[in-house]
Amino acid sequence: MNGDVVLEASAIVKRFKKRPILDSAEMVLCGGEVVGLVGENGAGKTSLLRICAGLLGPDSGSVYRRGRVGYCPQRPALFELLTASEHVVLFGRALGLDRASALRQGSAILAEFGFREDGTLAKALSGGSRQKLNLSLALLGNPDILLLDEPYQGFDHGTYVDFWDHVDRWRERGIGVAVVTHMLTELWRVDRVVELRVQHPLSEAV
Amino acid sequence: MPAPWRTVAEMQARDLVRRRAALLLLLGLPMSWYVAEAAAGVDYAVGTGVLAMAWSAAAAPLFAFLGARAVDQRLIQAGFRQRDIVIGRLMALLAICSIMAAALGIVMTIGSRPDRIRDVFLALALTTLVSTSVGWLTSSVVPRELEGTLLLIGVVGMQISIPVSGRAELFIPYYGPLRLTDYERTAVGPLGPTAHSAVWAVLIAVVALTLWRSRVRVAKPASHCAGRPELTSFPGSNSAR
């Protein structure tokens, strides 16, 4: 961990209609640090991650970010009739990468996860392959902050183990990583755990 | 390196072109409607074809925007500007729908031998323009394709029921193309219908854009101080620093 704060969410309050989801939630993430975000279903893990990424506005509170955010949603957000390479070109262009650079970088990331691009449309990919593409798109452009919402859903056991090895490498590269997870047996691989409780203020365990 | 909207347009076009069955249906509907009316000897067969094209040209943006609903916000979070996505997608939709409209125009020209061929193609172009906005707006107010399709059937179908005369005609989005293909009335110059359609297309697009923007908005950092993280502040924030 290099110590610099790259993300800080303070006093986050969020309600959906009248149902409180987050009440004074706090989260701090430093560069080169891995934070595990845990909690029961409905505790607001996804909401907090979306708020940190800027995709959801809280009712009150503030989020500080330094650097570019790579966000991997829980359910792959893909165009069903585009191939993996086309997704890479599209998302790469959003980051200012030309086609060749995006394909070069995207292919390398996909290969790290054992994804072989053969022109298959997203709709025909297996659940695990869709998730690999989903995760790879978040990694394009070397983000400083990675917000990953259960990014390993659909992975087979080997890929799941590899995923945590990748997390170690991202940490070594100085990336701040927040991972929503239900896999409590893997929490030894994170630096800190942030626990969200249903309708209760957030507590943090180090 | 191409402008960002061109990459969006390219990928949107690839996505649409791969929907072969849907495209065939979108082209087949106005074709079959026109052919059925023309075969029955109905005077208004060309107008019917134009109106059927209105439904097809609105259905394409409906499916495109609804299909991209989950991805658009992520694309903006990744770095696209909202206008890159809107311009790129609309350009692709207009191009593909224009090709379908041109094909229909050729069939109607051959089948009905209308006196004012220019008006037929202008009517189809205006229909495509207005319908793109109508389809986009529809996608912004419905949760799924089914509801959107039913809404489009109602909206487009209503255009026939409303009498195209008097001041009421100004409130019909498809007045321009309907007037151009109304052979029971004296010919009208292209300027009025074109201006009317353009105004309606823009008005509807502005409403659609407003709704779409509220759905895909991504909070950007409000300020940046050297050495400190960027701040995204929200209403009611009590922790500014």
XYZ file of C-alpha atoms in Angstrom:
447
model
C 0.000 0.000 0.000
C 1.471 3.361 -0.979
C -0.630 5.314 1.533
C -2.193 7.897 -0.756
C -5.947 8.023 -0.496
C -7.470 7.460 -3.936
C -11.093 7.194 -2.887
C -12.968 8.396 0.141
C -16.717 8.120 0.608
C -18.011 10.088 3.572
C -21.365 10.175 5.351
C -23.159 8.491 2.489
C -26.921 8.267 2.937
C -29.102 6.520 0.391
C -32.753 5.568 0.436
C -34.797 3.841 -2.236
C -38.284 5.256 -1.831
C -38.705 5.059 1.941
C -36.347 2.151 2.504
C -32.996 3.185 3.955
C -30.095 1.453 2.199
C -27.057 3.336 3.445
C -26.894 5.426 6.584
C -23.704 7.423 7.164
C -21.627 4.901 5.229
C -17.890 5.519 5.043
C -15.208 3.933 2.912
C -11.587 4.852 2.361
C -9.384 3.268 -0.273
C -5.674 3.867 -0.720
C -3.453 3.161 -3.694
C -2.045 -0.368 -3.567
C -4.720 -1.454 -1.139
C -7.407 -4.107 -1.482
C -10.647 -3.576 0.422
C -13.258 -6.318 0.683
C -16.824 -5.057 0.857
C -19.052 -7.589 2.605
C -22.548 -7.716 4.021
C -25.915 -9.391 3.797
C -28.085 -9.190 0.710
C -29.678 -5.762 0.592
C -27.066 -4.203 2.839
C -26.164 -1.694 0.130
C -22.819 -3.032 -1.149
C -23.689 -2.515 -4.790
C -25.255 0.860 -4.056
C -22.144 2.055 -2.245
C -19.903 0.861 -5.058
C -22.116 2.570 -7.666
C -22.071 5.765 -5.634
C -18.273 5.593 -5.435
C -18.125 5.140 -9.222
C -20.445 8.110 -9.770
C -23.187 5.971 -11.291
C -25.659 6.581 -8.497
C -26.221 9.768 -6.580
C -26.541 9.507 -2.793
C -29.170 11.477 -0.919
C -26.321 13.117 0.967
C -22.631 12.670 1.516
C -19.578 13.114 -0.645
C -17.123 11.020 -2.601
C -13.503 11.968 -3.216
C -11.692 10.267 -6.043
C -8.195 10.633 -7.377
C -7.468 9.060 -10.726
C -9.486 7.089 -13.182
C -12.058 4.576 -11.997
C -12.519 1.184 -13.614
C -15.928 -0.198 -12.683
C -17.071 -3.788 -13.137
C -20.824 -4.194 -12.566
C -22.256 -7.333 -11.010
C -24.268 -8.182 -14.116
C -22.207 -7.819 -17.296
C -23.253 -4.651 -19.121
C -22.557 -5.667 -22.699
C -23.962 -5.239 -26.186
C -25.302 -8.693 -26.971
C -24.572 -8.459 -30.700
C -20.989 -7.231 -30.488
C -17.877 -9.380 -30.154
C -15.302 -9.046 -27.389
C -12.934 -7.192 -29.723
C -15.653 -4.753 -30.713
C -16.379 -4.090 -27.052
C -12.689 -3.464 -26.490
C -12.546 -0.999 -29.409
C -15.677 0.801 -28.180
C -14.619 1.087 -24.547
C -11.063 1.846 -25.597
C -12.293 4.797 -27.653
C -14.077 6.105 -24.572
C -10.669 6.150 -22.912
C -9.062 7.903 -25.851
C -7.334 4.799 -27.229
C -7.151 4.241 -30.964
C -8.337 0.946 -32.400
C -4.906 -0.717 -32.532
C -3.952 0.313 -28.998
C -7.294 -0.757 -27.588
C -7.100 -4.137 -29.308
C -3.512 -4.674 -28.196
C -4.264 -3.789 -24.599
C -7.637 -5.529 -24.554
C -6.257 -8.737 -26.036
C -3.532 -8.840 -23.406
C -6.027 -8.377 -20.579
C -8.439 -10.948 -21.993
C -5.587 -13.413 -22.462
C -4.617 -12.997 -18.798
C -8.041 -14.361 -17.898
C -7.755 -17.170 -20.419
C -10.319 -15.636 -22.755
C -9.764 -16.580 -26.389
C -11.336 -14.133 -28.805
C -12.782 -15.975 -31.793
C -15.393 -13.508 -32.964
C -18.187 -14.950 -30.850
C -20.956 -12.482 -30.109
C -21.479 -11.575 -26.464
C -24.889 -13.240 -26.403
C -23.309 -16.595 -27.291
C -20.578 -16.440 -24.641
C -20.790 -18.586 -21.517
C -21.548 -16.869 -18.226
C -17.927 -17.066 -17.160
C -16.636 -15.678 -20.447
C -19.099 -12.797 -20.303
C -17.835 -11.998 -16.841
C -14.211 -12.121 -18.016
C -15.064 -9.631 -20.758
C -16.975 -7.512 -18.264
C -13.969 -7.438 -15.942
C -11.505 -6.817 -18.771
C -13.408 -3.719 -19.880
C -12.999 -2.305 -16.361
C -9.249 -2.871 -16.596
C -8.775 -1.116 -19.926
C -6.737 2.071 -19.765
C -4.851 1.192 -16.572
C -7.268 2.608 -13.995
C -6.019 3.942 -10.649
C -9.103 2.667 -8.819
C -10.887 -0.626 -9.441
C -14.431 -1.059 -8.152
C -15.449 -4.679 -8.658
C -18.935 -5.919 -7.837
C -18.705 -9.691 -7.423
C -16.551 -9.879 -10.544
C -15.978 -13.641 -10.423
C -19.586 -14.815 -10.847
C -19.629 -17.678 -13.332
C -15.892 -18.302 -13.048
C -14.790 -21.892 -12.713
C -12.646 -22.763 -9.687
C -9.302 -22.298 -11.446
C -10.251 -18.907 -12.846
C -11.593 -17.885 -9.451
C -8.250 -18.690 -7.813
C -6.457 -16.879 -10.639
C -8.680 -13.860 -10.051
C -7.269 -13.375 -6.560
C -3.735 -13.740 -7.945
C -4.622 -10.907 -10.324
C -5.862 -8.854 -7.384
C -2.421 -9.305 -5.781
C -0.751 -8.043 -8.953
C -3.076 -5.021 -9.171
C -2.172 -4.212 -5.574
C 1.536 -4.415 -6.434
C 0.960 -1.986 -9.310
C -0.446 0.545 -6.847
C -4.084 0.242 -7.878
C -6.695 0.763 -5.168
C -9.097 -2.195 -5.402
C -12.518 -2.511 -3.758
C -14.178 -5.907 -4.216
C -17.735 -6.748 -3.248
C -17.616 -10.364 -2.170
C -19.627 -13.045 -0.455
C -16.630 -15.390 -0.387
C -15.635 -14.895 3.226
C -13.013 -17.653 2.978
C -10.961 -15.404 0.695
C -10.962 -12.390 2.953
C -7.411 -13.204 4.046
C -6.367 -11.939 0.641
C -7.634 -8.393 1.226
C -6.018 -5.698 3.364
C -9.168 -4.461 5.039
C -12.777 -5.526 5.256
C -15.637 -3.080 5.177
C -18.878 -4.587 6.409
C -22.272 -3.157 5.591
C -25.271 -4.126 7.683
C -28.881 -3.908 6.704
C -30.387 -0.621 7.921
C -27.466 -0.051 10.261
C -24.558 2.359 10.096
C -21.485 0.894 8.521
C -18.808 -0.616 10.688
C -15.237 -1.276 9.681
C -12.940 -4.061 10.774
C -9.210 -3.975 10.151
C -8.188 8.452 -34.883
C -11.927 8.807 -35.663
C -14.108 11.072 -33.560
C -15.626 9.195 -30.609
C -19.155 9.434 -32.038
C -17.992 7.658 -35.188
C -16.877 4.651 -33.156
C -20.257 4.626 -31.392
C -21.998 4.887 -34.775
C -19.912 2.031 -36.190
C -20.675 -0.287 -33.285
C -24.347 0.664 -33.285
C -24.535 -0.071 -37.001
C -22.831 -3.433 -36.503
C -25.316 -4.266 -33.759
C -28.300 -3.288 -35.892
C -27.140 -4.991 -39.076
C -26.770 -8.255 -37.139
C -30.448 -8.117 -36.238
C -31.321 -9.504 -39.655
C -34.709 -10.904 -38.740
C -35.739 -7.669 -37.051
C -34.577 -5.604 -40.016
C -36.490 -7.829 -42.423
C -39.611 -7.398 -40.321
C -39.102 -3.643 -40.103
C -38.823 -3.447 -43.877
C -41.461 -6.072 -44.534
C -44.154 -4.359 -42.504
C -44.437 -1.146 -44.545
C -43.858 -3.086 -47.771
C -46.657 -5.537 -47.088
C -48.965 -2.813 -45.833
C -48.402 -0.770 -48.958
C -48.717 -3.752 -51.288
C -51.961 -4.838 -49.613
C -53.474 -1.358 -49.976
C -52.224 -0.919 -53.539
C -53.561 -4.345 -54.554
C -56.946 -3.383 -53.134
C -56.914 -0.264 -55.308
C -56.898 2.132 -52.368
C -56.002 5.688 -53.433
C -54.099 6.312 -50.265
C -51.763 3.317 -50.614
C -48.633 5.481 -50.762
C -49.703 7.406 -47.660
C -50.330 4.136 -45.887
C -46.858 2.918 -46.814
C -45.332 6.129 -45.491
C -47.225 5.795 -42.233
C -46.202 2.156 -41.882
C -42.614 3.295 -42.391
C -43.166 5.666 -39.476
C -43.747 2.683 -37.229
C -40.711 0.796 -38.538
C -38.395 3.808 -38.283
C -39.550 4.399 -34.714
C -39.162 0.761 -33.696
C -35.451 0.702 -34.599
C -34.422 3.451 -32.112
C -36.793 1.973 -29.563
C -34.916 -1.334 -29.651
C -31.497 0.329 -29.956
C -31.888 2.639 -26.960
C -33.615 0.034 -24.792
C -30.970 -2.548 -25.689
C -28.207 -0.133 -24.692
C -29.856 1.041 -21.485
C -27.617 -1.038 -19.225
C -24.452 -0.141 -21.125
C -24.849 3.582 -21.812
C -24.100 4.738 -18.294
C -21.059 2.494 -18.177
C -19.813 3.924 -21.481
C -20.110 7.425 -20.053
C -18.402 6.349 -16.851
C -15.619 4.942 -19.031
C -15.118 8.323 -20.679
C -17.586 8.952 -23.499
C -19.427 12.251 -23.478
C -23.182 11.966 -23.634
C -23.246 13.695 -26.992
C -20.830 11.132 -28.462
C -23.305 8.368 -27.716
C -26.384 10.287 -28.845
C -24.881 11.561 -32.092
C -23.256 8.257 -32.945
C -26.367 6.214 -32.287
C -28.723 8.588 -34.079
C -26.440 8.755 -37.113
C -26.368 4.971 -37.386
C -30.129 4.715 -36.941
C -30.865 7.448 -39.458
C -28.557 5.844 -42.007
C -30.080 2.378 -41.714
C -33.681 3.610 -41.588
C -33.032 5.870 -44.576
C -31.872 2.875 -46.595
C -35.065 1.005 -45.671
C -37.164 4.064 -46.510
C -35.430 4.452 -49.866
C -36.141 0.808 -50.687
C -39.802 1.325 -49.843
C -39.853 4.512 -51.911
C -38.569 2.651 -54.953
C -41.212 -0.062 -54.551
C -44.002 2.511 -54.159
C -42.758 4.515 -57.135
C -42.802 1.437 -59.328
C -46.094 0.168 -57.918
C -48.154 3.347 -57.844
C -46.394 5.583 -60.373
C -47.184 8.694 -58.332
C -47.199 12.096 -60.087
C -45.051 13.694 -57.433
C -42.198 11.245 -56.947
C -40.066 13.825 -55.177
C -42.790 14.259 -52.575
C -42.891 10.514 -51.897
C -39.180 10.354 -51.109
C -39.306 13.594 -49.147
C -42.235 12.223 -47.146
C -40.256 9.065 -46.379
C -37.203 11.093 -45.339
C -39.298 13.274 -43.036
C -41.012 10.206 -41.622
C -37.633 8.680 -40.818
C -36.500 11.889 -39.134
C -39.581 12.300 -36.938
C -39.800 8.598 -36.164
C -36.219 8.422 -34.936
C -37.123 11.002 -32.304
C -40.439 9.297 -31.531
C -38.730 5.926 -31.041
C -36.052 7.456 -28.838
C -38.640 9.204 -26.690
C -40.678 6.014 -26.415
C -37.606 4.121 -25.230
C -37.184 6.706 -22.484
C -40.626 6.211 -20.982
C -41.197 2.460 -21.168
C -39.458 -0.314 -19.251
C -39.336 -2.918 -22.012
C -39.731 -3.477 -25.761
C -43.252 -4.905 -25.424
C -44.683 -1.783 -23.816
C -42.785 0.379 -26.290
C -44.092 -1.527 -29.284
C -47.676 -1.211 -28.070
C -47.195 2.494 -27.437
C -45.784 3.012 -30.917
C -48.727 1.212 -32.489
C -51.027 3.609 -30.654
C -49.065 6.768 -31.433
C -48.574 6.012 -35.113
C -52.071 4.604 -35.542
C -53.565 7.787 -34.106
C -52.062 9.783 -36.946
C -54.626 8.256 -39.314
C -57.559 8.877 -37.020
C -56.895 12.580 -36.557
C -58.273 14.599 -39.491
C -55.398 16.310 -41.263
C -57.071 19.653 -41.800
C -57.393 22.995 -40.111
C -55.143 24.059 -37.284
C -55.239 20.620 -35.678
C -52.870 19.344 -38.332
C -50.068 21.406 -36.845
C -50.204 19.260 -33.730
C -49.730 16.006 -35.610
C -46.037 15.056 -35.683
C -46.457 13.257 -38.996
C -48.444 16.026 -40.659
C -45.563 16.804 -43.059
C -45.280 13.387 -44.693
C -49.051 12.839 -44.576
C -49.689 16.142 -46.328
C -47.077 15.462 -48.978
C -48.734 12.161 -49.870
C -52.333 13.398 -49.662
C -53.354 13.356 -53.304
C -56.918 14.476 -52.566
C -55.618 17.946 -51.765
C -53.664 20.345 -53.932
C -49.919 19.909 -53.994
C -47.969 21.750 -51.375
C -44.380 22.962 -51.574
C -41.675 21.063 -49.695
C -40.768 23.891 -47.345
C -43.787 23.859 -45.020
C -43.905 20.101 -44.399
C -40.125 19.974 -44.040
C -40.060 22.784 -41.485
C -42.994 21.248 -39.606
C -41.312 17.836 -39.416
C -37.973 19.345 -38.423
C -39.566 21.302 -35.574
C -41.429 18.241 -34.317
C -38.343 16.032 -34.614
C -36.274 18.508 -32.610
C -38.960 19.064 -29.967
C -39.445 15.347 -29.399
C -35.685 14.772 -29.411
C -35.179 17.454 -26.752
C -37.680 15.730 -24.453
C -36.095 12.343 -25.184
C -32.626 13.735 -24.521
C -33.718 15.218 -21.203
C -35.148 11.897 -20.043
C -32.202 9.912 -21.373
C -29.663 12.192 -19.692
C -31.339 11.784 -16.320
C -31.015 8.022 -16.701
C -27.355 7.866 -17.754
C -25.971 10.716 -15.680
C -22.601 10.045 -14.110
C -21.397 12.231 -11.247
C -18.162 13.912 -12.223
C -15.696 15.333 -9.710
C -16.691 18.918 -8.967
C -13.228 20.179 -8.165
C -9.634 19.085 -8.109
C -6.904 20.214 -5.758
C -3.310 19.198 -6.271
C -2.370 16.462 -3.863
C -5.954 15.861 -2.771
C -8.465 13.512 -4.309
C -11.130 14.893 -6.629
C -14.419 15.684 -4.982
C -17.846 14.650 -6.125
C -20.354 16.549 -4.025
C -24.002 15.669 -3.765
C -27.116 17.454 -2.561
C -27.175 17.664 1.199
C -23.475 16.962 1.443
C -22.223 17.811 4.892
C -18.620 16.873 4.523
C -17.107 19.342 2.085
C -13.434 19.896 2.642
